[in-house]
């Protein structure tokens, strides 16, 4: 499939200028984090244009130390844009990403609209940065935050041992359900704080009342074995994303993957317990060496000293944190490990920024 505009653009030489960047969805939760990341990382951009819905137009936000006025989402907003980072709902991305491409931009999209499109690469720069150049539709997708919380570590181990199976249990933060999830959890925590609730059937549910937010059950003093929407045979959309996206990112279309996604009363940072089986025997010492040297990974693994990753320690940081690395008791080819990753940073905004930086380097390559 051949696109238009930047879709087939493979530059023959540098542009001689820093590319213009558009941030679409700049006023949202991830957009806010993204603006902070743009201010913290190496400045590879020329103009940074902020774009959001019409109701947010005219607001002024600070990026790279400068106040910038938010523009309404329109065709004109993409005039002269080289790279457009989208953090908007799926339906908005599906409508407007092709518009940005037609105007000449390369789109890096954080929604789920294009992730499984065979003509759209699904990219984690530490794992498959090479895929950025293969974008016949002019669009590059950012994986789901749950997948991103583990895939950097899995990619490093796969490169050495050859991954053959993943069995994953996720422990997903409220912010994975958006700002409504954060607000619901905070309200529920306020309702149960300082009480003796949690000792009788239904007492937490009665205290919380109808204030469930985007969750099907109370999240305070509870865990909810559900994230996403219902799919065939009782699987949730989040569970299928872990399977489908891991296969695509790693280039393993037949990888066996099983996931159970659970929502926990944590504001931000997803955690996952991972059983990973490989094609070759693996030892903890080998895994430690690989993980300790893998870009984007921090190894914290000394249970005797109480050192292992937790969301409270990983939140607000960029890497994937890995600990509790053990060889499976009954399988010399399998490892058990625990990973944490901030779902708003590497799980969304940071990975989007990293992909965009790879594109920027390509556009200016001699």
Tab-separated table of C-alpha atoms in Angstrom:
chain	number	residue	atom	x	y	z
A	1	UNK	CA	0.000	0.000	0.000
A	2	UNK	CA	1.445	3.359	-1.063
A	3	UNK	CA	0.452	6.595	0.664
A	4	UNK	CA	0.809	10.245	-0.197
A	5	UNK	CA	2.770	13.146	1.216
A	6	UNK	CA	5.451	11.923	3.605
A	7	UNK	CA	4.206	8.357	3.435
A	8	UNK	CA	6.770	7.313	0.872
A	9	UNK	CA	9.352	9.907	1.850
A	10	UNK	CA	12.834	8.516	2.361
A	11	UNK	CA	15.102	11.558	2.356
A	12	UNK	CA	18.053	11.672	0.017
A	13	UNK	CA	19.752	14.404	2.035
A	14	UNK	CA	19.396	16.604	5.105
A	15	UNK	CA	16.939	19.467	5.096
A	16	UNK	CA	19.445	21.917	6.553
A	17	UNK	CA	16.987	22.949	9.270
A	18	UNK	CA	15.533	21.503	12.413
A	19	UNK	CA	12.140	19.909	11.690
A	20	UNK	CA	8.840	21.399	12.756
A	21	UNK	CA	6.931	19.330	15.301
A	22	UNK	CA	3.197	19.317	16.028
A	23	UNK	CA	1.898	17.880	19.316
A	24	UNK	CA	-1.743	16.916	18.803
A	25	UNK	CA	-3.622	16.462	22.075
A	26	UNK	CA	-1.220	18.761	23.899
A	27	UNK	CA	-3.656	19.558	26.715
A	28	UNK	CA	-4.371	15.933	27.712
A	29	UNK	CA	-2.759	13.910	30.505
A	30	UNK	CA	-0.144	12.297	28.264
A	31	UNK	CA	0.242	15.498	26.244
A	32	UNK	CA	1.169	17.365	29.417
A	33	UNK	CA	3.832	14.776	30.242
A	34	UNK	CA	5.054	14.940	26.656
A	35	UNK	CA	5.590	18.710	26.827
A	36	UNK	CA	7.704	18.209	29.938
A	37	UNK	CA	9.735	15.504	28.193
A	38	UNK	CA	10.339	17.770	25.190
A	39	UNK	CA	11.755	20.350	27.588
A	40	UNK	CA	14.050	17.794	29.248
A	41	UNK	CA	15.507	15.986	26.231
A	42	UNK	CA	18.002	17.155	23.632
A	43	UNK	CA	16.400	19.898	21.553
A	44	UNK	CA	16.209	18.515	18.003
A	45	UNK	CA	13.154	20.524	16.975
A	46	UNK	CA	12.629	23.874	15.353
A	47	UNK	CA	9.086	25.133	15.868
A	48	UNK	CA	6.931	23.137	18.284
A	49	UNK	CA	3.275	23.625	17.410
A	50	UNK	CA	0.617	22.689	19.990
A	51	UNK	CA	-2.716	21.416	18.713
A	52	UNK	CA	-5.862	20.339	20.570
A	53	UNK	CA	-9.652	20.382	20.265
A	54	UNK	CA	-11.439	23.625	19.508
A	55	UNK	CA	-12.464	24.036	23.151
A	56	UNK	CA	-8.782	24.158	24.174
A	57	UNK	CA	-7.709	26.526	21.413
A	58	UNK	CA	-6.201	29.760	22.699
A	59	UNK	CA	-4.812	28.279	25.892
A	60	UNK	CA	-1.153	28.952	26.491
A	61	UNK	CA	1.169	26.158	27.574
A	62	UNK	CA	4.871	26.220	28.324
A	63	UNK	CA	7.211	24.060	26.280
A	64	UNK	CA	11.005	24.421	26.217
A	65	UNK	CA	10.628	27.474	28.469
A	66	UNK	CA	8.379	29.352	26.059
A	67	UNK	CA	4.671	30.078	26.272
A	68	UNK	CA	2.959	28.681	23.194
A	69	UNK	CA	-0.655	29.176	22.176
A	70	UNK	CA	-2.710	26.065	21.460
A	71	UNK	CA	-4.183	25.842	17.962
A	72	UNK	CA	-7.475	24.182	17.084
A	73	UNK	CA	-7.209	20.861	15.271
A	74	UNK	CA	-7.624	21.628	11.568
A	75	UNK	CA	-5.963	20.988	8.212
A	76	UNK	CA	-4.233	24.372	8.445
A	77	UNK	CA	-2.581	23.384	11.745
A	78	UNK	CA	-0.403	20.884	9.825
A	79	UNK	CA	0.914	23.311	7.208
A	80	UNK	CA	4.718	23.062	7.210
A	81	UNK	CA	4.802	20.331	9.869
A	82	UNK	CA	7.451	17.623	9.426
A	83	UNK	CA	6.501	15.332	12.335
A	84	UNK	CA	3.165	15.178	14.172
A	85	UNK	CA	2.831	13.364	17.492
A	86	UNK	CA	-0.768	12.345	18.205
A	87	UNK	CA	-2.169	11.625	21.656
A	88	UNK	CA	-5.912	11.621	21.034
A	89	UNK	CA	-8.756	9.053	21.098
A	90	UNK	CA	-8.691	6.345	18.461
A	91	UNK	CA	-11.478	7.845	16.382
A	92	UNK	CA	-9.792	11.260	16.283
A	93	UNK	CA	-6.477	9.723	15.253
A	94	UNK	CA	-8.172	7.640	12.561
A	95	UNK	CA	-9.689	10.803	11.069
A	96	UNK	CA	-6.819	13.262	11.411
A	97	UNK	CA	-3.588	11.267	11.090
A	98	UNK	CA	-4.120	10.749	7.326
A	99	UNK	CA	-4.821	14.482	7.023
A	100	UNK	CA	-1.477	15.289	8.636
A	101	UNK	CA	0.269	12.805	6.314
A	102	UNK	CA	-1.380	14.386	3.285
A	103	UNK	CA	0.003	17.740	4.436
A	104	UNK	CA	3.527	16.266	4.422
A	105	UNK	CA	4.022	15.156	8.032
A	106	UNK	CA	5.214	11.838	9.424
A	107	UNK	CA	2.723	10.862	12.134
A	108	UNK	CA	3.709	9.168	15.397
A	109	UNK	CA	0.439	7.987	16.901
A	110	UNK	CA	-0.154	6.964	20.519
A	111	UNK	CA	-3.709	5.718	19.984
A	112	UNK	CA	-4.784	2.201	19.110
A	113	UNK	CA	-6.159	3.199	15.709
A	114	UNK	CA	-3.280	1.879	13.603
A	115	UNK	CA	-1.253	-0.459	15.829
A	116	UNK	CA	-2.170	-3.681	14.056
A	117	UNK	CA	-2.288	-2.220	10.540
A	118	UNK	CA	0.326	-4.210	8.556
A	119	UNK	CA	1.357	-0.992	6.778
A	120	UNK	CA	2.046	0.833	10.062
A	121	UNK	CA	5.163	-0.094	12.063
A	122	UNK	CA	4.762	-0.568	15.814
A	123	UNK	CA	7.975	0.768	17.302
A	124	UNK	CA	9.964	0.670	20.532
A	125	UNK	CA	13.292	2.346	19.659
A	126	UNK	CA	15.369	0.151	22.001
A	127	UNK	CA	13.969	-2.951	20.268
A	128	UNK	CA	13.095	-2.223	16.614
A	129	UNK	CA	14.128	1.326	15.686
A	130	UNK	CA	14.878	0.096	12.159
A	131	UNK	CA	11.133	-0.326	11.557
A	132	UNK	CA	10.642	3.466	11.606
A	133	UNK	CA	11.780	3.748	7.971
A	134	UNK	CA	9.215	1.216	6.729
A	135	UNK	CA	6.043	3.310	6.890
A	136	UNK	CA	4.053	3.113	3.637
A	137	UNK	CA	1.148	5.040	5.184
A	138	UNK	CA	3.379	7.722	6.688
A	139	UNK	CA	2.251	6.661	10.184
A	140	UNK	CA	4.211	5.019	13.025
A	141	UNK	CA	2.358	3.580	16.016
A	142	UNK	CA	3.266	3.678	19.682
A	143	UNK	CA	2.398	0.461	21.596
A	144	UNK	CA	-0.048	0.207	24.466
A	145	UNK	CA	1.310	1.196	27.881
A	146	UNK	CA	1.014	-2.325	29.292
A	147	UNK	CA	3.107	-3.824	26.511
A	148	UNK	CA	5.627	-0.996	26.796
A	149	UNK	CA	6.097	-1.609	30.502
A	150	UNK	CA	7.792	-4.936	29.763
A	151	UNK	CA	8.841	-5.109	26.124
A	152	UNK	CA	12.199	-3.309	26.427
A	153	UNK	CA	13.392	-5.962	28.884
A	154	UNK	CA	11.845	-8.772	26.836
A	155	UNK	CA	13.476	-7.476	23.660
A	156	UNK	CA	16.918	-7.551	25.270
A	157	UNK	CA	16.442	-11.114	26.534
A	158	UNK	CA	14.930	-12.270	23.231
A	159	UNK	CA	17.956	-11.008	21.298
A	160	UNK	CA	20.173	-13.331	23.340
A	161	UNK	CA	18.051	-16.400	24.063
A	162	UNK	CA	15.185	-16.422	21.530
A	163	UNK	CA	11.784	-15.901	23.156
A	164	UNK	CA	9.206	-18.642	22.595
A	165	UNK	CA	6.446	-17.982	25.155
A	166	UNK	CA	5.168	-15.278	27.502
A	167	UNK	CA	2.719	-15.739	30.367
A	168	UNK	CA	1.965	-12.375	31.922
A	169	UNK	CA	-0.079	-11.037	34.822
A	170	UNK	CA	-0.332	-7.258	34.811
A	171	UNK	CA	-1.020	-4.966	37.761
A	172	UNK	CA	-2.227	-1.808	36.050
A	173	UNK	CA	-2.451	1.672	37.535
A	174	UNK	CA	-5.608	3.773	37.575
A	175	UNK	CA	-4.097	6.366	35.233
A	176	UNK	CA	-4.109	3.725	32.504
A	177	UNK	CA	-7.838	4.454	32.329
A	178	UNK	CA	-7.178	8.171	31.863
A	179	UNK	CA	-7.806	11.120	34.128
A	180	UNK	CA	-11.223	9.694	35.007
A	181	UNK	CA	-9.465	6.672	36.499
A	182	UNK	CA	-7.188	8.844	38.625
A	183	UNK	CA	-10.089	10.944	39.886
A	184	UNK	CA	-12.188	7.869	40.690
A	185	UNK	CA	-9.387	6.247	42.690
A	186	UNK	CA	-8.675	9.442	44.632
A	187	UNK	CA	-12.372	9.829	45.481
A	188	UNK	CA	-12.628	6.204	46.572
A	189	UNK	CA	-9.505	6.462	48.732
A	190	UNK	CA	-11.006	9.517	50.445
A	191	UNK	CA	-14.208	7.557	51.099
A	192	UNK	CA	-12.416	4.661	52.815
A	193	UNK	CA	-9.533	6.494	54.523
A	194	UNK	CA	-9.531	6.309	58.304
A	195	UNK	CA	-12.228	3.635	58.413
A	196	UNK	CA	-12.214	-0.053	59.287
A	197	UNK	CA	-13.734	-0.940	55.916
A	198	UNK	CA	-12.541	-3.959	53.986
A	199	UNK	CA	-13.379	-6.597	56.563
A	200	UNK	CA	-16.921	-7.488	55.505
A	201	UNK	CA	-18.452	-8.465	52.165
A	202	UNK	CA	-19.662	-5.443	50.231
A	203	UNK	CA	-18.679	-2.795	52.797
A	204	UNK	CA	-16.214	-1.070	50.444
A	205	UNK	CA	-18.723	-1.167	47.592
A	206	UNK	CA	-21.389	0.441	49.788
A	207	UNK	CA	-19.003	3.177	50.940
A	208	UNK	CA	-17.909	3.981	47.416
A	209	UNK	CA	-21.461	3.884	46.080
A	210	UNK	CA	-21.858	4.641	42.397
A	211	UNK	CA	-18.506	6.434	42.145
A	212	UNK	CA	-16.796	3.621	40.244
A	213	UNK	CA	-15.487	5.830	37.454
A	214	UNK	CA	-14.243	3.755	34.497
A	215	UNK	CA	-13.888	0.595	36.622
A	216	UNK	CA	-16.452	-2.217	36.982
A	217	UNK	CA	-15.831	-2.559	40.741
A	218	UNK	CA	-14.325	-0.451	43.561
A	219	UNK	CA	-10.572	-0.011	43.167
A	220	UNK	CA	-9.747	1.311	46.659
A	221	UNK	CA	-8.857	-1.539	49.046
A	222	UNK	CA	-9.375	-3.896	46.130
A	223	UNK	CA	-7.991	-5.327	42.913
A	224	UNK	CA	-10.139	-5.648	39.803
A	225	UNK	CA	-9.325	-8.491	37.378
A	226	UNK	CA	-10.374	-6.506	34.337
A	227	UNK	CA	-8.911	-3.829	32.082
A	228	UNK	CA	-10.182	-2.860	28.667
A	229	UNK	CA	-13.309	-4.014	26.882
A	230	UNK	CA	-14.799	-7.467	26.343
A	231	UNK	CA	-13.576	-9.506	23.409
A	232	UNK	CA	-14.340	-13.018	22.166
A	233	UNK	CA	-14.184	-15.968	24.572
A	234	UNK	CA	-13.953	-13.765	27.682
A	235	UNK	CA	-10.623	-12.092	26.868
A	236	UNK	CA	-10.246	-8.353	27.374
A	237	UNK	CA	-8.901	-5.924	24.796
A	238	UNK	CA	-5.918	-5.140	27.065
A	239	UNK	CA	-4.988	-8.815	27.262
A	240	UNK	CA	-5.143	-9.232	23.500
A	241	UNK	CA	-3.038	-6.096	23.018
A	242	UNK	CA	-0.233	-7.614	25.085
A	243	UNK	CA	-0.311	-10.672	22.825
A	244	UNK	CA	-0.700	-8.990	19.452
A	245	UNK	CA	1.670	-6.086	20.091
A	246	UNK	CA	4.444	-8.232	21.568
A	247	UNK	CA	4.323	-10.431	18.479
A	248	UNK	CA	4.516	-7.469	16.108
A	249	UNK	CA	7.270	-5.539	17.918
A	250	UNK	CA	9.503	-8.599	18.309
A	251	UNK	CA	8.777	-9.901	14.812
A	252	UNK	CA	7.460	-13.188	16.223
A	253	UNK	CA	4.015	-13.737	14.654
A	254	UNK	CA	3.628	-17.177	16.269
A	255	UNK	CA	4.844	-16.253	19.768
A	256	UNK	CA	2.709	-17.949	22.429
A	257	UNK	CA	1.349	-15.250	24.750
A	258	UNK	CA	-1.212	-15.403	27.532
A	259	UNK	CA	-2.058	-12.356	29.649
A	260	UNK	CA	-4.344	-11.616	32.579
A	261	UNK	CA	-4.769	-7.881	33.173
A	262	UNK	CA	-5.634	-6.639	36.659
A	263	UNK	CA	-6.331	-3.075	37.814
A	264	UNK	CA	-4.762	-2.184	41.185
A	265	UNK	CA	-5.103	0.863	43.503
A	266	UNK	CA	-1.952	2.574	42.223
A	267	UNK	CA	-2.182	6.005	40.595
A	268	UNK	CA	0.607	5.683	38.011
A	269	UNK	CA	3.040	2.925	36.948
A	270	UNK	CA	2.109	-0.499	35.651
A	271	UNK	CA	3.722	-3.678	36.965
A	272	UNK	CA	3.866	-7.136	35.417
A	273	UNK	CA	4.811	-10.585	36.649
A	274	UNK	CA	6.332	-12.323	33.621
A	275	UNK	CA	7.007	-15.983	32.867
A	276	UNK	CA	9.258	-15.981	29.788
A	277	UNK	CA	10.316	-19.184	28.045
A	278	UNK	CA	13.217	-19.197	25.601
A	279	UNK	CA	14.627	-21.448	22.915
A	280	UNK	CA	17.857	-22.015	24.860
A	281	UNK	CA	18.761	-22.638	28.477
A	282	UNK	CA	19.107	-19.451	30.495
A	283	UNK	CA	20.629	-18.631	33.866
A	284	UNK	CA	19.925	-15.795	36.265
A	285	UNK	CA	23.530	-14.643	35.970
A	286	UNK	CA	23.256	-14.369	32.183
A	287	UNK	CA	19.921	-12.565	32.435
A	288	UNK	CA	21.328	-10.139	35.006
A	289	UNK	CA	24.244	-9.264	32.735
A	290	UNK	CA	21.991	-8.638	29.739
A	291	UNK	CA	19.439	-6.601	31.663
A	292	UNK	CA	22.059	-4.547	33.494
A	293	UNK	CA	23.505	-3.459	30.145
A	294	UNK	CA	20.273	-3.060	28.177
A	295	UNK	CA	19.369	0.517	27.155
A	296	UNK	CA	16.239	1.705	28.932
A	297	UNK	CA	16.394	-0.949	31.661
A	298	UNK	CA	17.324	-0.633	35.339
A	299	UNK	CA	18.038	-3.879	37.206
A	300	UNK	CA	17.081	-3.829	40.908
A	301	UNK	CA	17.312	-7.362	42.194
A	302	UNK	CA	18.459	-8.124	45.735
A	303	UNK	CA	15.507	-9.621	47.637
A	304	UNK	CA	17.697	-10.353	50.673
A	305	UNK	CA	18.036	-6.597	51.119
A	306	UNK	CA	14.428	-5.901	50.162
A	307	UNK	CA	15.490	-4.460	46.807
A	308	UNK	CA	13.113	-5.003	43.886
A	309	UNK	CA	10.967	-2.703	41.732
A	310	UNK	CA	7.718	-1.221	43.020
A	311	UNK	CA	5.460	1.370	41.397
A	312	UNK	CA	6.102	3.828	44.241
A	313	UNK	CA	9.800	3.844	43.310
A	314	UNK	CA	9.483	3.688	39.509
A	315	UNK	CA	6.821	6.391	39.069
A	316	UNK	CA	8.047	9.535	37.326
A	317	UNK	CA	11.106	7.787	35.891
A	318	UNK	CA	11.850	6.714	32.323
A	319	UNK	CA	13.307	3.167	32.419
A	320	UNK	CA	11.769	-0.249	32.695
A	321	UNK	CA	12.661	-1.488	36.192
A	322	UNK	CA	13.324	-5.226	36.510
A	323	UNK	CA	13.774	-7.457	39.554
A	324	UNK	CA	12.842	-10.796	41.159
A	325	UNK	CA	14.690	-12.568	38.337
A	326	UNK	CA	14.542	-16.338	38.928
A	327	UNK	CA	15.027	-19.404	36.768
A	328	UNK	CA	11.824	-21.391	36.649
A	329	UNK	CA	11.873	-24.258	39.145
A	330	UNK	CA	10.808	-26.833	36.584
A	331	UNK	CA	12.146	-25.459	33.291
A	332	UNK	CA	15.788	-24.500	32.592
A	333	UNK	CA	14.652	-22.505	29.552
A	334	UNK	CA	12.294	-20.224	31.503
A	335	UNK	CA	12.680	-17.136	33.678
A	336	UNK	CA	10.324	-15.499	36.153
A	337	UNK	CA	10.700	-11.751	36.637
A	338	UNK	CA	8.844	-8.652	37.837
A	339	UNK	CA	8.860	-5.379	35.905
A	340	UNK	CA	7.586	-1.851	36.553
A	341	UNK	CA	7.253	1.054	34.143
A	342	UNK	CA	5.622	4.475	34.366
A	343	UNK	CA	2.658	4.140	32.011
A	344	UNK	CA	2.526	7.889	31.288
A	345	UNK	CA	6.254	8.231	30.519
A	346	UNK	CA	7.853	5.247	28.744
A	347	UNK	CA	4.381	3.750	28.493
A	348	UNK	CA	3.156	6.634	26.366
A	349	UNK	CA	4.826	10.048	26.123
A	350	UNK	CA	8.512	9.103	26.247
A	351	UNK	CA	8.296	6.335	23.655
A	352	UNK	CA	6.368	8.681	21.363
A	353	UNK	CA	9.094	11.313	21.749
A	354	UNK	CA	11.834	8.755	21.141
A	355	UNK	CA	10.195	7.563	17.915
A	356	UNK	CA	9.803	11.158	16.745
A	357	UNK	CA	13.483	11.809	17.432
A	358	UNK	CA	14.443	8.813	15.276
A	359	UNK	CA	12.335	10.286	12.466
A	360	UNK	CA	13.875	13.724	12.961
A	361	UNK	CA	17.363	12.233	12.645
A	362	UNK	CA	16.306	10.422	9.476
A	363	UNK	CA	14.818	13.547	7.903
A	364	UNK	CA	18.093	15.401	8.454
A	365	UNK	CA	20.403	12.502	7.567
A	366	UNK	CA	22.933	13.266	4.796
